[in-house]
XYZ file of C-alpha atoms in Angstrom:
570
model
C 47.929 -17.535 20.249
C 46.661 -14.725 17.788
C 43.082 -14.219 17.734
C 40.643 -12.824 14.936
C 38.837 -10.415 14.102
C 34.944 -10.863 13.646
C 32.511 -8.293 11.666
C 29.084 -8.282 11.939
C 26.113 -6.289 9.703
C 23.645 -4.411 11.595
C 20.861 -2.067 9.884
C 18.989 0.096 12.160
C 17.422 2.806 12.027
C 13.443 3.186 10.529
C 12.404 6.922 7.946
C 9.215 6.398 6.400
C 9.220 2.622 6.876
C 12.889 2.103 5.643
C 16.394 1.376 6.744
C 18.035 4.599 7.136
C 21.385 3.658 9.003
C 23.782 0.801 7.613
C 26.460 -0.385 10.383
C 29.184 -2.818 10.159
C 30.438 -3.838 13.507
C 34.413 -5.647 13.919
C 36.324 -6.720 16.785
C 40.151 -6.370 17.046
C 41.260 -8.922 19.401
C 44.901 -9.145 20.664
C 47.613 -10.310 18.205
C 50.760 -8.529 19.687
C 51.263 -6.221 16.356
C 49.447 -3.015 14.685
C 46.270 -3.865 13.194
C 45.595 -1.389 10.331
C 41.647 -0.201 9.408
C 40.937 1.814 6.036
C 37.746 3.670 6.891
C 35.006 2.558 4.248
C 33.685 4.547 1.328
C 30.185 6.464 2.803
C 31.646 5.700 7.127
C 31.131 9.122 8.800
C 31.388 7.982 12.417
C 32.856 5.252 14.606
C 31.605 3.916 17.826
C 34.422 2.942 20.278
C 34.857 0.182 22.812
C 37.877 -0.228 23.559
C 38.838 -2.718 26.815
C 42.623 -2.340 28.205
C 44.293 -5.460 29.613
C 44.589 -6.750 32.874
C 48.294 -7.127 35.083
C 49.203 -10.680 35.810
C 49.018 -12.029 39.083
C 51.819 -12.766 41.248
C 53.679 -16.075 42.230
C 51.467 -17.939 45.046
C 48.668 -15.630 44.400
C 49.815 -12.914 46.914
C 49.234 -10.226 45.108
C 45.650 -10.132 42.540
C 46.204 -8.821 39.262
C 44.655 -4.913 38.336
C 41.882 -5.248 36.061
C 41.815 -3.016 32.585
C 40.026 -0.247 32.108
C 37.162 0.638 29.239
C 36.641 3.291 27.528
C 33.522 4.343 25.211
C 32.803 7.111 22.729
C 31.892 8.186 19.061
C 34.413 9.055 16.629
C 34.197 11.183 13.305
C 35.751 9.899 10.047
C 35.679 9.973 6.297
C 36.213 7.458 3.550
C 39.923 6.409 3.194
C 41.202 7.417 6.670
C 43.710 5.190 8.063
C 43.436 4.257 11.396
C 46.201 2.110 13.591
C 44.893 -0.521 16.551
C 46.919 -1.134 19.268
C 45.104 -4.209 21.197
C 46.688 -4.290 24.369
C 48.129 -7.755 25.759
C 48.099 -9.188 29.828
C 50.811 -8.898 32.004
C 53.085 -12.438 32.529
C 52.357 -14.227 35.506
C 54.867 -14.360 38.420
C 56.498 -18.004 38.187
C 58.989 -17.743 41.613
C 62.266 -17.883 40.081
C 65.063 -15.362 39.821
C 65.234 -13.139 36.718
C 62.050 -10.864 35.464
C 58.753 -11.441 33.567
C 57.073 -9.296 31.293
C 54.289 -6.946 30.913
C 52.037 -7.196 28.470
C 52.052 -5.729 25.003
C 51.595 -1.893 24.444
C 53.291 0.011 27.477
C 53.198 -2.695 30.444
C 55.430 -2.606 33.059
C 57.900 -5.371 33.442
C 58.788 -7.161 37.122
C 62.469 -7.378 37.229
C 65.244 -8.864 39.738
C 62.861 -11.042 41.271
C 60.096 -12.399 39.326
C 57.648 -13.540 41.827
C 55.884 -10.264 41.290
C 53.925 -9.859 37.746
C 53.965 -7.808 34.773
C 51.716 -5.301 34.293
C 48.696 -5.051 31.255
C 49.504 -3.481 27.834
C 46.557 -0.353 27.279
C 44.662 -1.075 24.385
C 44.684 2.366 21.804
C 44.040 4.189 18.424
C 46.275 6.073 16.426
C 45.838 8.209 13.606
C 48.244 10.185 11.590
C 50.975 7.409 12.124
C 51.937 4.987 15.046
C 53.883 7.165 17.338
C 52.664 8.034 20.807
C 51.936 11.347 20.057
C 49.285 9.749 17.494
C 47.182 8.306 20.217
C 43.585 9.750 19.730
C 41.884 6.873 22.470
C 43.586 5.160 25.095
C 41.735 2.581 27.540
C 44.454 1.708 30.275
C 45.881 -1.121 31.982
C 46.275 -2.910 35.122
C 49.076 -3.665 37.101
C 50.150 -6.902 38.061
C 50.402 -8.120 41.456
C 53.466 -7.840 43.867
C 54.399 -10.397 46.287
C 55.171 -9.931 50.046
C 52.983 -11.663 52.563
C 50.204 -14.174 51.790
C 47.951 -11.333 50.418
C 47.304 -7.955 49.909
C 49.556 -6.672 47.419
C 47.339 -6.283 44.348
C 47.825 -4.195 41.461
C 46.199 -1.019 40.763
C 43.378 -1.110 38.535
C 43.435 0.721 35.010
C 40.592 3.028 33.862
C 39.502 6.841 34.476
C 41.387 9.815 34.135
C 43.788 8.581 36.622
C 44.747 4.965 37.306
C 44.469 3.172 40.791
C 46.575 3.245 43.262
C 48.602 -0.718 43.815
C 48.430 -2.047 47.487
C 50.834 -3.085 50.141
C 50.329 -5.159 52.929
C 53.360 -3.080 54.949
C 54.650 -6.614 56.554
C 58.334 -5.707 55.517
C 60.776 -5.145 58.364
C 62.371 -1.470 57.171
C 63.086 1.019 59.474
C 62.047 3.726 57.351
C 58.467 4.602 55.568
C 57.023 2.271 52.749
C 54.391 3.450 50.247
C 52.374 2.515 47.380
C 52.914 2.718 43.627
C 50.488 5.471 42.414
C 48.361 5.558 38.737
C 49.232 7.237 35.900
C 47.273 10.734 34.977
C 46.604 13.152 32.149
C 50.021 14.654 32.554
C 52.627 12.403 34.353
C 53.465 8.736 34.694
C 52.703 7.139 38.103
C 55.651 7.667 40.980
C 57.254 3.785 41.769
C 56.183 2.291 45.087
C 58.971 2.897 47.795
C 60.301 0.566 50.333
C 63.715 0.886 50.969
C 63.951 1.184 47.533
C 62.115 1.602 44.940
C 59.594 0.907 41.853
C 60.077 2.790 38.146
C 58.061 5.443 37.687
C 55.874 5.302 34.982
C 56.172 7.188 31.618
C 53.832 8.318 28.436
C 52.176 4.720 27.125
C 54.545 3.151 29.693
C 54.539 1.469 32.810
C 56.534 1.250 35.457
C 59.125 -2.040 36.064
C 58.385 -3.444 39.409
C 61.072 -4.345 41.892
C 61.851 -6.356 44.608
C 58.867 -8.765 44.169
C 57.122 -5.609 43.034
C 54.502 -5.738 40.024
C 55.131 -3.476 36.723
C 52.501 -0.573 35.983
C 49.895 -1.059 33.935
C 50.301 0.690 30.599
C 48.234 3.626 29.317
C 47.871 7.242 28.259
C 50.333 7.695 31.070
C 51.637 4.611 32.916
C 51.357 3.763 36.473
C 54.074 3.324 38.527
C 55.836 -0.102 38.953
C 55.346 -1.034 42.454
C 58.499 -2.516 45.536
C 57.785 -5.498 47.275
C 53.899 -4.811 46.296
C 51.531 -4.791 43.189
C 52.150 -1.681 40.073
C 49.614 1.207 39.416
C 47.282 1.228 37.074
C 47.554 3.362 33.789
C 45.332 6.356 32.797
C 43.235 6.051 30.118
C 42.303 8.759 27.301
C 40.476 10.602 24.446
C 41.131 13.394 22.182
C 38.191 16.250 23.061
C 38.425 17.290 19.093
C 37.880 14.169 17.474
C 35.454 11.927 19.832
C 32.553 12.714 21.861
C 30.125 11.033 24.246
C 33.197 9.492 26.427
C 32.137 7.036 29.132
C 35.084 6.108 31.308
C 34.239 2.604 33.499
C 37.516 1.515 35.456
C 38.508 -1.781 36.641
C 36.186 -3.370 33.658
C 38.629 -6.231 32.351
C 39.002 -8.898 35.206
C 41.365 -11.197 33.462
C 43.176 -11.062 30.116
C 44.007 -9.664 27.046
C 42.413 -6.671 25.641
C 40.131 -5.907 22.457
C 38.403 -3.314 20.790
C 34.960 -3.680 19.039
C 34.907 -0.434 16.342
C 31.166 0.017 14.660
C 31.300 1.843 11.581
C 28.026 3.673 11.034
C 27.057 4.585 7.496
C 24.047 6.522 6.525
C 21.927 5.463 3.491
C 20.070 7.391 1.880
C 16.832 9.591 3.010
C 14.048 9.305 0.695
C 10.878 10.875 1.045
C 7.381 9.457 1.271
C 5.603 8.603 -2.047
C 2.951 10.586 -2.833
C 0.015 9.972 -5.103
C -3.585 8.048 -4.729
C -2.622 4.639 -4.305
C -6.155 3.221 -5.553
C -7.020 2.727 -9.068
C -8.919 0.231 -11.347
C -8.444 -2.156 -13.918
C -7.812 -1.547 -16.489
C -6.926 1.840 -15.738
C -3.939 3.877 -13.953
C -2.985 5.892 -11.550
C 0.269 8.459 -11.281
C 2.575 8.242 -7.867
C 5.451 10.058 -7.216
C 8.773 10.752 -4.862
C 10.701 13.645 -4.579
C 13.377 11.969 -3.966
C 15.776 11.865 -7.662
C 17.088 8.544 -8.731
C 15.470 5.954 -7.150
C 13.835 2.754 -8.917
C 10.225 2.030 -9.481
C 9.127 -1.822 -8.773
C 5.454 -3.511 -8.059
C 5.490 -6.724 -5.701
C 2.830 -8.386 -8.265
C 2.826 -6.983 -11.915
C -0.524 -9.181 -12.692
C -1.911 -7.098 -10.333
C -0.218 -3.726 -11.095
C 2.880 -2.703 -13.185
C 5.455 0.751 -12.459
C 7.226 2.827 -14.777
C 8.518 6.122 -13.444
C 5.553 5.979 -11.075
C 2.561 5.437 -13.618
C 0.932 2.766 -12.224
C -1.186 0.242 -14.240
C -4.080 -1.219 -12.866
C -4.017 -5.066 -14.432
C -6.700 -7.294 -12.781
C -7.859 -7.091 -9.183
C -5.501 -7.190 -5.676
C -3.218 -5.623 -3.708
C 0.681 -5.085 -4.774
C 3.603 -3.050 -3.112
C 4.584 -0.360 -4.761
C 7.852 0.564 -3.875
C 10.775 2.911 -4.456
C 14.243 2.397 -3.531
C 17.278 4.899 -3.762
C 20.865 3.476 -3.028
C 23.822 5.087 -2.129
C 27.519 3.590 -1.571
C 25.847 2.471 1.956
C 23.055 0.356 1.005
C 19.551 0.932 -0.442
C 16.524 2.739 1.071
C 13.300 1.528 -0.181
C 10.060 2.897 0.706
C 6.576 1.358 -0.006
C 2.881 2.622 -0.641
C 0.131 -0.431 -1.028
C -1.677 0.312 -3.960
C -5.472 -1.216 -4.257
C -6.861 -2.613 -7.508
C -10.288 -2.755 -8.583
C -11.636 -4.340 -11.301
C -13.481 -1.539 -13.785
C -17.521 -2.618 -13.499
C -18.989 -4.044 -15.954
C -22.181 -1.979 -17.109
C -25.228 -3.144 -18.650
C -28.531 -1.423 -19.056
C -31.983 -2.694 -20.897
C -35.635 -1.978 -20.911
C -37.565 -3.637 -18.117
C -41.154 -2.809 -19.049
C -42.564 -0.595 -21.818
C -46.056 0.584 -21.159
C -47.353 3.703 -23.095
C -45.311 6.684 -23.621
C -43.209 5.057 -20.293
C -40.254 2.722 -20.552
C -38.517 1.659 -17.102
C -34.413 1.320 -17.918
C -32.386 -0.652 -15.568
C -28.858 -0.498 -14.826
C -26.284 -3.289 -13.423
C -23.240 -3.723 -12.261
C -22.767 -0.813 -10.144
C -22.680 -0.201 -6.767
C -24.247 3.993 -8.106
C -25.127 5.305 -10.845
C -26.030 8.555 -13.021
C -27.853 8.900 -15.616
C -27.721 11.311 -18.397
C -29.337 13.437 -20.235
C -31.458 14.292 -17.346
C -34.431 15.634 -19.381
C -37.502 13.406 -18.565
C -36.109 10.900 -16.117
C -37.703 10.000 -12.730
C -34.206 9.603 -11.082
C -30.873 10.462 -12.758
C -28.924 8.488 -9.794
C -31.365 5.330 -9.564
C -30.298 1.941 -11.063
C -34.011 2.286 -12.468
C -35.407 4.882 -14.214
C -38.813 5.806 -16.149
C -38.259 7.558 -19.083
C -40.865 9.638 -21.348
C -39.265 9.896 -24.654
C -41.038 12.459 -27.243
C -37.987 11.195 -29.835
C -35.815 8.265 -29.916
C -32.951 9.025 -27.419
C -29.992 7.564 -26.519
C -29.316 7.749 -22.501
C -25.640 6.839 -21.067
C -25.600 5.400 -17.554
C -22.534 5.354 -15.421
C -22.151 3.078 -12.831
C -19.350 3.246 -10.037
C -18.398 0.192 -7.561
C -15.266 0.631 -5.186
C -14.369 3.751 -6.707
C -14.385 2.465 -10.147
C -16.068 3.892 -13.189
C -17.920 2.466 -16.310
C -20.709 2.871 -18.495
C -22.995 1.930 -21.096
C -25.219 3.295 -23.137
C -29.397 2.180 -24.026
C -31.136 3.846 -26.836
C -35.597 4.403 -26.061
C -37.589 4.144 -29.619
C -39.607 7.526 -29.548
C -41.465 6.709 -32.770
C -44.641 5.298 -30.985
C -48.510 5.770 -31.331
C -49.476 5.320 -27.737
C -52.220 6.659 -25.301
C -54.117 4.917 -22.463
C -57.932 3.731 -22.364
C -60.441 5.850 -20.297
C -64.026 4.695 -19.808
C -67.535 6.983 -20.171
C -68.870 5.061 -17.076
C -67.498 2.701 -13.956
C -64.518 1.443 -15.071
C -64.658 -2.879 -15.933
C -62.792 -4.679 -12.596
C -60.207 -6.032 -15.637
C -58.583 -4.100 -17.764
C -57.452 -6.795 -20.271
C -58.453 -5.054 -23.600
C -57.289 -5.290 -26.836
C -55.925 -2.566 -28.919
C -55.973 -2.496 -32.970
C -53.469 0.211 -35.070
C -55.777 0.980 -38.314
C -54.896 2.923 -40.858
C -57.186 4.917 -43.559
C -56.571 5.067 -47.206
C -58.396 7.939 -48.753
C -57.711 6.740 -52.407
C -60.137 3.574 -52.437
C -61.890 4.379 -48.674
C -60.857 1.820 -47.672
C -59.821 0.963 -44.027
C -57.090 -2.149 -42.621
C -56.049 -3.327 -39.049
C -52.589 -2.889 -39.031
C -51.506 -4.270 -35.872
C -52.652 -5.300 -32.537
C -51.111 -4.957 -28.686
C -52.585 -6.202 -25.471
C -52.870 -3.542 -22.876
C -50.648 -2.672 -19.977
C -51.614 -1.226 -16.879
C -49.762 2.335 -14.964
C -51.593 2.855 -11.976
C -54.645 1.405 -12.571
C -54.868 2.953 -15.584
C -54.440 0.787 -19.197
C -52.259 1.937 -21.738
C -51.172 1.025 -25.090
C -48.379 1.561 -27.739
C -47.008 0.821 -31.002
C -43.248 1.339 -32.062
C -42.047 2.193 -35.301
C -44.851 2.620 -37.809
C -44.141 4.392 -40.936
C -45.299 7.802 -41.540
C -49.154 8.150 -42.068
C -52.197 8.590 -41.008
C -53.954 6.318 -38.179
C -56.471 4.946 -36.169
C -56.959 3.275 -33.287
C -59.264 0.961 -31.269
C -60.325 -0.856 -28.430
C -61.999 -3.929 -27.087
C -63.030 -5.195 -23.885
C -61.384 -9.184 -24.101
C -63.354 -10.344 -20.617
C -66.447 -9.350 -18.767
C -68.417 -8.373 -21.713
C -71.074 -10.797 -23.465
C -72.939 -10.295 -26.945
C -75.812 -8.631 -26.532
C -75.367 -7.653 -22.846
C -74.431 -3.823 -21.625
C -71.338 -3.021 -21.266
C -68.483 -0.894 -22.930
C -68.583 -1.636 -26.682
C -65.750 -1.556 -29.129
C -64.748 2.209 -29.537
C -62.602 4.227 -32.117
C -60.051 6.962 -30.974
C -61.103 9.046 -29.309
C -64.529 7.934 -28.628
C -66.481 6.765 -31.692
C -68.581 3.817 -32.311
C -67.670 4.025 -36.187
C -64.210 4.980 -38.008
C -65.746 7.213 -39.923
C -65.714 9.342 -37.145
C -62.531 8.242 -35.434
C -59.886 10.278 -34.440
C -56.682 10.133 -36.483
C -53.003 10.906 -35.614
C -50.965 11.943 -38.529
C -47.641 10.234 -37.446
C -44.214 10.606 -38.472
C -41.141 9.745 -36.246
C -41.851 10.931 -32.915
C -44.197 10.356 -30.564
C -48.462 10.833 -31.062
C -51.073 10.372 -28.253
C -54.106 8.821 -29.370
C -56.247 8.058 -26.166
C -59.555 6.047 -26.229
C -62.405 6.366 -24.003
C -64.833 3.195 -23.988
C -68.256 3.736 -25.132
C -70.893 2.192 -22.952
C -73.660 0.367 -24.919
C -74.954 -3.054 -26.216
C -71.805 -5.195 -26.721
C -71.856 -6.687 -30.451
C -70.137 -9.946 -31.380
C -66.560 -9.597 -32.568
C -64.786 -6.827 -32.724
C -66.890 -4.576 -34.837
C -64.835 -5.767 -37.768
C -66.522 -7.944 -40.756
C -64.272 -10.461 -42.727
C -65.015 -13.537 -44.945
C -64.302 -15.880 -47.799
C -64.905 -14.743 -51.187
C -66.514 -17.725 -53.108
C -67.798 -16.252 -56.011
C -68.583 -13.185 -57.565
C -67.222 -11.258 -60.761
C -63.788 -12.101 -61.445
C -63.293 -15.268 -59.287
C -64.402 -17.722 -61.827
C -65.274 -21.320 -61.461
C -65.141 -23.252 -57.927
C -61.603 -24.049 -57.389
C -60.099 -21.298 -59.195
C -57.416 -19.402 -57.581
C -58.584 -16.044 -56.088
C -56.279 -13.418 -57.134
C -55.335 -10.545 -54.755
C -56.432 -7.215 -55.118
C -60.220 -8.304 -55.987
C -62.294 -5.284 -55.237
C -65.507 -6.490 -52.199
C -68.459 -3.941 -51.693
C -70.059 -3.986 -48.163
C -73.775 -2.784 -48.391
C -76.093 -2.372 -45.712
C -79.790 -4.253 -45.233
C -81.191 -2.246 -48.046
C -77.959 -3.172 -50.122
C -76.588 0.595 -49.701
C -73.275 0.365 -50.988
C -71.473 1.171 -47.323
C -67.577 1.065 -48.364
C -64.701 -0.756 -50.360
């Protein structure tokens, strides 16, 4: 019964964490014919093992059968070569009847007149160039098959080596002259026929010996083995051609009972590709360029909502981790190599003013891991997330801040139009520094004076401050008032002018225009009056306002006048 063939994939073979080797592995199992194999497109080499078949055994079981031999190796090829498989076949069985059996397919011997004795094994081989003999590249030999004479002892010869096995005798045959063995089959003759009284065929190139007189046939091979008289055949020699294979390994006496096969592995080589290159972190959004020196390969990302790959530009999309990977194929298979890229998300950066206290303003930044600010000029820390800043103009600062390697920024913009100073005192300084701070401003025309604006203090240090943002260009005042710990009439640090005047008339004044002006204030120490030293009121009558009831119109002119009704101001 024919049997088939079976192929099985293997990849092997690891460069740069890819497949670099593509086999294909096929076994030829006996069929009694040629079996034909086209070498595939990209195949450069073959590995061999091929298994020669065993002799049969003879009638009764006198005489054991000689086991095949094996041979293994590499073979180069290219695409399209034709090779030719002869699977070898076992030697026939003795049965005990008159007339011969026959050895097996490919080269074994037959057992003839008598056919207690066996046939021997067919050698299993490869040819190239055509299917003559003189094609043989490999050869893995044959047994012989087993000769019958007594109850035991006349085995064949085993196949395998460089020369094949010698059959045995068990010498219980009456003859007066000398009786002698069949001998194996070498790299340059057949095996001589066993002699016993008569004798055995010698074997010939790829053919065995015939056995006679209960004698087993040779086994086949490069060069047969003898066929043996009145005891088992020779085994056959086996073979390989030094230009075409390498890394031989001869084992005799491998194949204890049967046919013969061949298992062929095709190796193919896929392609080498290099290592990808490149920083494989990056944020999102934002990018990052990889590369392979390697030409023709394709581009491809394991998660595009993480990252996405064209010709190795590499777009950061949202947070993660993706494969980046490039593959290069070839008539083999495909390589692939693969580089984990990491994705960050791009920080989100926001800055504002904390606290605003005199000329000082504290910026914070978030959403960084560090930061820089910039410009540098009159910052307490450029790489802080909060800084104090001393603007002399409005200025715009830009903060970067950086988390997992990712960069972003923002920018905050510090009013420098500001009347500001802090509050010193002409004695012990109050244990509370909650004062009161009013932004007057002078008009020459009429003489007349007007509270603007008012702040609370703030406190640097222990020492209290105040400021006022974005006043229109002019000329001003300030002053100051103790809110707690002073009492009417008591001592204690009166209301005082800029820079330290008990009266405006006298007050300091800051001509101010869109920068920064320092008007500081120290605090008078004196009898505390009621109020804040300013003096308001209802008009009720008087020139101009008419008749109870009547609508006072603004703009009406008031005259303050002193005890003695001195006209004091408007």
């Amino acid at each position: 019964m024919k049997q088939f063939n079976l192929t099985k994939i293997i990849l092997s073979g690891l460069l740069a964490g890819a497949i670099n080797t593509a086999t294909a592995q096929t076994t030829f199992n006996y069929t009694g014919a040629v079996q034909t194999y086209v070498v595939p497109s990209g195949v450069t080499s073959l590995t061999i093992d091929a298994v020669g078949a065993s002799g049969g055994y003879s009638y009764s079981g006198y005489g054991a059968q000689g086991k095949g031999g094996r041979v293994q190796c590499s073979m180069a090829v290219t695409a399209g070569q034709v090779l030719n498989f002869f699977v070898g076949g076992q030697g026939d069985n003795g049965v005990g009847t008159s007339g011969g059996v026959n050895g097996g397919w490919n080269g074994g011997g037959n057992s003839s007149v008598y056919n207690f004795g066996a046939g021997g094994g067919g050698a299993t081989d490869i040819r190239y160039g055509g299917t003559a003999l003189s094609n043989r590249v490999i050869v893995a030999s044959a047994g012989g098959g087993g000769g019958y004479n007594c109850s035991s002892g006349n085995d064949g010869g085993n196949g395998g080596g460089l020369t094949g096995d010698t059959s045995s005798m068990c010498h219980s045959k009456s003859y007066s002259g000398l009786c002698y063995n069949a001998l194996g089959g070498t790299q340059t003759a057949g095996g001589t026929g066993g002699t016993c009284g008569g004798s055995g065929t010698t074997g010939a190139a790829g053919v065995g010996g015939a056995g006679k007189n209960y004698g087993g046939g040779g086994g086949g091979g490069y060069y047969g083995g003898g066929g043996g008289y009145y005891a088992g055949g020779a085994g056959g020699s086996s073979y390989t051609d030094p230009t075409r294979v390498s890394g031989v390994t001869h084992t005799a006496a491998y194949n204890t009972l049967g046919h013969g096969h061949l298992v062929i592995t095709a190796v193919c080589p896929l392609p080498t590709v290099a290592a990808i290159t490149g920083t494989p972190t990056l944020c999102a959004p934002g990018g990052t360029t990889l590369a392979d020196a390697t030409p023709g390969g394709v581009w491809s990302s394991s998660s595009t909502s993480v990252a996405t790959v064209s010709s190795g530009a590499v777009s950061g999309m949202s947070a993660g981790t993706a494969i980046i990977s490039y593959a290069v194929t070839n008539s083999c298979g495909t390589t692939t190599v693969t580089d984990t890229v990491y994705v960050t998300a791009m920080p989100t950066i926001a800055a504002a003013i904390t606290t605003s206290c005199g000329n000082t303003d504290t910026i914070t930044a978030s959403g960084g891991t560090t930061y820089t600010w910039y410009p540098a000029s009159g910052l307490s820390c450029t790489s802080c997330a909060t800084t104090e800043v001393n603007p002399s103009s409005t200025t715009t600062y830009t903060v970067m801040g950086t988390t997992m390697g990712c960069t972003n920024g923002t920018t905050i913009t510090v009013n420098g139009d500001r009347i500001y100073g802090h509050i010193n005192f002409s004695s012990l300084a109050p244990d509370t520094l909650d004062m009161k701070v009013w932004l007057i401003q002078y008009n020459p025309i009429d003489s007349s004076i007007k509270a603007l604006d008012s702040v609370l203090t703030c406190t640097i240090d222990t020492t209290g401050y105040y400021e006022f943002n974005g006043k229109a260009s002019g000329s001003y005042m300030v002053k100051a008032k103790m809110l707690f710990g002073s009492y009417a009439g008591a001592s204690g640090y009166i209301p005082t002018y800029s820079s330290s005047s008990a009266t405006w008339s006298t007050a300091a004044t800051a001509a101010h225009g869109s920068g920064s002006d320092v008007l500081d204030i120290t605090m008078i120490y004196g009898t505390v009056p009621a109020g804040p030293g300013f003096i308001g009121g209802n008009v009720y009558s008087g020139a101009g306002k008419g008749t109870s009831g009547e609508t006072l119109y603004p703009g009406m002119l008031v005259y303050l006048k002193d005890a003695i009704t001195k006209q004091i101001l408007t």
